[in-house]
Amino acid sequence: MIDLPRTVDFDGERVILVDQRKLPQELSFVECYDIECVASAIRDMVVRGAPAIGATAAFGLALHSKRIGAEGRDELLKELRRAADILRSTRPTAYNMFWAIDRVMRAAESSKDAEEMRRRVEEEARSIAEEDVRANIAIGEHGKSLIKEGYRVMTICNAGSLATVWFGTATAPLYTAKMQGIDFEVYVLETRPVLQGARITSFELKRAGIPVKLIVDGAAGYVISEIGIDLIITGADRILSDGTVFNKIGTYTLSVLAKEHGVPFYVAAPTSTFDPLSRREDVRIEMRDANEVAVINGKRIAPDGIAILNPAFDRTPPENITGIITERGIIGKPFEEKIKLIGIRGASP
Ligand SMILES: CSC[C@H]1O[C@H](OP(=O)(O)O)[C@H](O)[C@@H]1O
């Protein structure tokens, strides 16, 4: 499944991004030669999905360190700090980007000269990217046991990843179960307004030979109550130490339906999504442009002047979550002590 181009890559001179605003079958790329282009690509969702935007930010810093002709250590570090601030201002909710930027900046700050700084910044960015590919495969291995013969599974959005835009975090267990010969089907929520489910997840699962039924977000309750769902798996943009999950808008709603109907609700995410220090009230839910809701393919679908609220994420409380599938294993309740253990010592759950 990794024969498709990676969601984001860096060839030493430019950051190359699969343009995820397009349908996957219309495969096209955006090439960035400066940090402003990388920041715009994150803000405009050319690249989206928490781990992928983390790796993109890291590659953006590597690109910036190469473009800036600064000879002195301090001058280059100052420039990288400026670039890091530009990246941090793009999207506030997904944690992986802040985690990746901090990791690259620690490598920069511990470098003794500009030459070492450029080398270590690029090395750290590439490590972050390769770790995400491995994490997805591991999440698939750990999560596959949840999927049984004949299951009906539901998912929302596209838990995108770095591996490729077609090998997502929440779908990794689905691929792995399929490759093990398990037969099941997946109901994919289209995920208004940006339609990541319709455009990306349905494509990637169909491409993997997994039976897919695409539904509108509002049909989730009907499918769960009238047809029946055996398992729900979603991605995550940020997971707090108590197991609170910030994810695509509609995830909380799905978790309430799952709880009401006794459907196991799992979240799949690499541990780079874990935010051990923030409290719920510290996390800002991104409010995106009203036109994402009111305009589809350039055609307005709502009256002019209508007030529009467009939160990109919501918050799911730990009591609605059955377990968290990570590259180190599946975390069950109580989440707090296990998440802290992973965060502190990198232990397996
Ligand atoms: C592993 S991707 C996690 C997460 O990111 C997506 O948001 P967006 O498409 O706005 O970047 C979605 O919430 C996924 O579940």
XYZ file of C-alpha atoms and ligand atoms in Angstrom:
364
model
C 0.000 0.000 0.000
C 2.998 2.284 0.282
C 3.539 2.396 -3.456
C 1.839 5.782 -3.762
C 3.713 9.032 -3.237
C 4.167 10.135 0.332
C 1.883 12.862 1.597
C 4.897 15.116 2.146
C 8.570 14.823 1.264
C 11.717 16.965 1.188
C 14.440 16.687 -1.463
C 16.836 19.170 0.107
C 15.600 22.085 -1.971
C 11.803 21.995 -1.748
C 9.001 20.494 0.299
C 6.772 18.443 -2.005
C 3.156 17.956 -0.932
C 0.319 15.852 -2.323
C -2.453 18.422 -2.788
C -5.162 16.921 -0.573
C -7.675 19.555 -1.672
C -7.975 17.513 -4.848
C -9.462 14.040 -5.272
C -6.747 11.371 -4.870
C -7.374 10.128 -8.411
C -6.545 13.654 -9.637
C -3.116 13.267 -8.006
C -1.320 16.619 -8.025
C 1.452 18.218 -6.024
C 2.380 21.562 -4.466
C 6.092 22.413 -4.307
C 7.241 24.814 -1.611
C 10.564 26.672 -1.794
C 10.074 28.868 1.269
C 8.562 28.797 4.755
C 5.668 31.055 3.807
C 4.512 28.525 1.195
C 4.789 25.669 3.720
C 2.767 27.645 6.270
C 0.090 28.454 3.682
C -0.069 24.786 2.655
C -0.819 23.800 6.260
C -3.301 26.654 6.826
C -5.134 25.990 3.530
C -5.196 22.205 4.104
C -3.129 21.315 1.069
C -1.654 18.964 3.639
C -3.892 17.930 6.530
C -4.006 15.322 9.228
C -2.120 15.835 12.479
C 1.018 13.663 11.912
C 1.366 14.822 8.307
C 1.252 18.510 9.239
C 3.799 17.776 11.967
C 6.221 16.283 9.474
C 5.484 19.102 7.024
C 6.376 21.716 9.632
C 9.589 19.854 10.411
C 10.552 19.742 6.718
C 9.623 23.425 6.474
C 12.239 24.230 9.107
C 14.808 22.082 7.289
C 14.010 23.945 4.054
C 14.295 27.311 5.802
C 17.670 26.417 7.350
C 18.995 25.628 3.859
C 17.550 28.702 2.197
C 18.823 31.151 4.758
C 22.389 32.105 3.938
C 23.190 32.862 7.574
C 26.794 31.842 8.352
C 26.629 32.419 12.096
C 24.980 30.004 14.532
C 23.020 32.680 16.365
C 21.757 34.337 13.180
C 20.539 31.014 11.771
C 18.923 30.069 15.076
C 17.130 33.418 15.166
C 15.817 32.776 11.655
C 14.632 29.283 12.581
C 12.822 30.654 15.637
C 11.051 33.140 13.353
C 10.081 30.355 10.965
C 8.840 28.208 13.869
C 6.563 31.050 14.998
C 5.133 31.366 11.485
C 4.343 27.637 11.468
C 2.847 27.676 14.970
C 0.367 30.357 13.861
C -1.172 28.184 11.121
C -3.532 25.744 12.913
C -4.030 25.641 16.714
C -5.604 22.283 17.560
C -3.475 19.396 16.256
C -0.662 18.719 18.724
C 1.756 16.868 16.424
C 2.832 20.075 14.683
C 3.865 21.759 17.955
C 5.557 18.536 19.076
C 7.492 18.295 15.782
C 8.543 21.952 15.813
C 9.772 21.646 19.408
C 11.766 18.517 18.520
C 13.479 20.179 15.549
C 14.156 23.375 17.498
C 15.777 21.382 20.337
C 18.147 19.893 17.760
C 18.870 23.381 16.404
C 19.488 24.894 19.824
C 21.929 22.156 20.817
C 24.036 22.614 17.631
C 27.420 24.300 18.023
C 27.542 26.017 14.604
C 25.413 26.763 11.536
C 26.707 23.787 9.569
C 25.826 21.332 12.348
C 22.478 23.082 12.812
C 21.481 22.610 9.158
C 22.486 18.950 9.260
C 20.729 18.153 12.549
C 17.535 20.015 11.662
C 17.186 17.979 8.475
C 18.080 14.733 10.276
C 15.419 15.384 12.931
C 12.783 16.190 10.307
C 13.525 12.973 8.438
C 13.426 10.971 11.687
C 10.009 12.425 12.511
C 8.742 11.444 9.070
C 10.133 7.888 9.202
C 8.836 7.357 12.733
C 5.338 8.263 11.541
C 5.466 5.692 8.754
C 6.552 3.018 11.231
C 3.946 4.153 13.775
C 1.151 3.698 11.236
C 2.249 0.174 10.443
C 2.460 -0.648 14.165
C -0.982 0.873 14.809
C -2.279 -1.389 12.076
C -0.705 -4.427 13.731
C -2.089 -3.613 17.175
C -5.515 -2.550 15.933
C -6.263 -5.424 13.555
C -7.353 -7.716 16.412
C -10.380 -5.472 17.000
C -11.820 -6.237 13.560
C -13.696 -9.558 13.310
C -15.132 -11.490 10.348
C -18.345 -9.901 9.074
C -17.960 -6.690 11.081
C -19.538 -3.415 10.104
C -17.063 -0.673 11.028
C -17.648 3.102 10.984
C -15.107 5.906 10.677
C -15.098 9.685 10.257
C -12.808 12.038 8.364
C -9.413 10.791 7.222
C -6.829 10.100 9.831
C -4.199 11.077 7.365
C -0.611 10.190 7.759
C 2.768 10.734 6.351
C 3.152 7.300 4.862
C 0.955 8.327 1.989
C -2.356 10.089 1.978
C -3.771 6.628 1.389
C -2.405 4.890 4.469
C -4.076 6.660 7.329
C -3.741 6.174 11.052
C -7.350 5.222 11.740
C -7.503 3.083 8.594
C -4.227 1.241 9.263
C -5.997 -1.449 11.375
C -8.531 -1.854 8.553
C -5.790 -2.451 5.970
C -3.972 -4.893 8.206
C -7.145 -6.862 8.972
C -7.913 -6.965 5.241
C -4.412 -8.232 4.481
C -4.984 -10.944 7.100
C -8.018 -12.068 5.075
C -10.720 -10.756 7.400
C -13.920 -9.795 5.548
C -15.724 -6.716 6.865
C -17.275 -3.506 5.527
C -16.781 0.134 6.439
C -19.301 2.965 6.648
C -17.450 6.217 5.965
C -18.908 9.566 7.039
C -18.380 12.114 4.255
C -17.198 14.639 6.895
C -18.564 18.024 5.952
C -17.462 20.638 5.183
C -14.030 19.620 3.752
C -15.196 16.072 2.903
C -12.049 14.188 3.901
C -14.116 11.015 4.349
C -15.783 11.217 0.952
C -12.712 12.331 -0.953
C -9.863 10.435 0.726
C -10.947 7.656 3.107
C -13.521 6.117 0.761
C -10.928 6.173 -2.046
C -8.159 4.572 0.015
C -10.373 1.809 1.421
C -11.895 1.010 -1.978
C -8.404 0.935 -3.454
C -7.467 -1.604 -0.756
C -10.432 -3.798 -1.787
C -12.393 -3.090 1.408
C -16.200 -2.788 0.889
C -17.161 0.820 1.615
C -20.482 2.606 2.011
C -20.230 6.388 1.979
C -22.868 8.168 4.085
C -23.720 11.738 4.953
C -22.719 12.711 8.479
C -26.367 12.947 9.508
C -26.941 9.261 8.626
C -24.595 7.970 11.349
C -27.448 7.539 13.836
C -29.617 5.731 11.298
C -26.845 3.269 10.361
C -25.929 2.584 14.004
C -29.530 2.124 15.154
C -31.188 0.548 12.079
C -28.377 -1.416 10.405
C -25.980 -1.912 13.295
C -22.292 -1.108 13.696
C -19.822 -3.384 15.526
C -16.894 -0.973 15.905
C -16.055 2.707 15.421
C -12.463 3.856 14.828
C -11.451 7.513 14.513
C -8.188 9.438 14.375
C -7.110 12.200 16.763
C -5.542 15.630 16.591
C -4.649 15.938 20.238
C -4.987 13.576 23.200
C -4.678 14.937 26.744
C -3.215 12.969 29.625
C -6.695 12.038 30.932
C -7.666 10.556 27.551
C -9.672 13.564 26.302
C -9.554 13.463 22.478
C -9.741 16.440 20.132
C -10.661 15.294 16.640
C -12.647 16.251 13.550
C -16.011 17.883 14.151
C -18.615 15.156 14.518
C -16.372 12.778 16.474
C -17.966 13.686 19.804
C -21.416 13.171 18.297
C -20.370 9.725 17.075
C -19.011 8.854 20.536
C -22.371 9.695 22.125
C -24.175 7.497 19.586
C -21.659 4.717 20.272
C -22.216 4.963 24.018
C -26.003 4.982 23.596
C -25.884 1.860 21.400
C -23.065 -0.014 23.149
C -20.685 0.213 20.163
C -16.948 0.002 21.012
C -15.363 3.392 20.189
C -11.608 3.395 19.526
C -9.235 6.225 18.691
C -6.116 5.456 16.616
C -3.188 7.824 16.965
C 0.611 7.801 17.275
C 1.963 8.916 20.660
C 3.186 12.118 18.970
C -0.476 13.157 19.342
C -0.262 12.953 23.136
C -0.197 16.354 24.866
C 0.821 15.537 28.452
C 0.654 19.074 29.851
C -2.402 20.909 28.469
C -5.726 21.064 30.262
C -9.012 20.956 28.267
C -9.479 24.688 28.641
C -5.984 25.315 27.205
C -6.807 23.769 23.826
C -8.160 26.082 21.141
C -10.681 24.586 18.725
C -9.860 25.905 15.244
C -12.676 27.985 13.726
C -12.342 27.883 9.966
C -13.583 30.128 7.167
C -17.370 30.398 6.725
C -17.040 29.759 3.000
C -15.957 26.172 3.695
C -19.580 25.659 4.798
C -21.423 28.046 2.474
C -19.643 27.339 -0.822
C -19.218 23.971 -2.593
C -17.164 23.819 -5.797
C -17.480 27.571 -6.151
C -21.281 27.526 -5.820
C -22.941 29.169 -2.849
C -25.354 26.845 -1.028
C -26.526 29.232 1.708
C -28.169 32.676 1.565
C -25.866 35.682 1.622
C -25.369 37.244 5.009
C -26.199 34.112 7.020
C -24.040 33.806 10.147
C -21.949 30.611 9.983
C -20.100 28.736 12.735
C -17.427 26.359 11.373
C -15.491 24.587 14.171
C -12.998 22.141 12.637
C -12.793 19.928 15.746
C -14.675 18.866 18.833
C -13.784 17.292 22.164
C -14.606 13.685 23.154
C -14.418 12.888 26.883
C -12.528 9.768 28.004
C -15.711 8.167 29.348
C -16.948 7.846 25.748
C -13.768 6.108 24.576
C -13.218 2.338 24.804
C -9.509 2.417 23.983
C -6.669 4.241 22.220
C -4.688 2.323 19.569
C -1.078 3.533 19.502
C 2.148 2.251 17.947
C 3.047 0.910 21.384
C -0.170 -1.026 21.858
C -3.815 -0.452 22.806
C -4.400 1.712 25.885
C -7.483 0.895 27.954
C -8.932 2.723 30.951
C -7.770 4.279 33.228
C -5.990 6.271 30.503
C -4.184 8.768 32.724
C -1.550 6.539 34.302
C -0.806 4.702 31.040
C -0.542 7.858 28.949
C 1.778 9.401 31.527
C 3.871 6.200 31.557
C 4.215 6.334 27.758
C 4.964 10.058 27.857
C 7.571 9.744 30.575
C 9.356 6.489 29.868
C 8.082 5.496 26.443
C 6.799 2.286 28.009
C 4.365 0.036 26.174
C 0.873 0.124 27.658
C -4.080 11.284 11.832
S -4.970 12.661 11.195
C -5.784 13.192 12.613
C -6.963 14.088 12.340
O -6.646 15.259 11.564
C -7.759 15.547 10.718
O -8.091 16.890 10.720
P -7.799 17.808 9.405
O -8.249 17.025 8.210
O -8.599 19.077 9.664
O -6.305 18.064 9.432
C -8.874 14.729 11.292
O -9.401 15.326 12.462
C -8.129 13.458 11.627
O -8.831 12.547 12.398
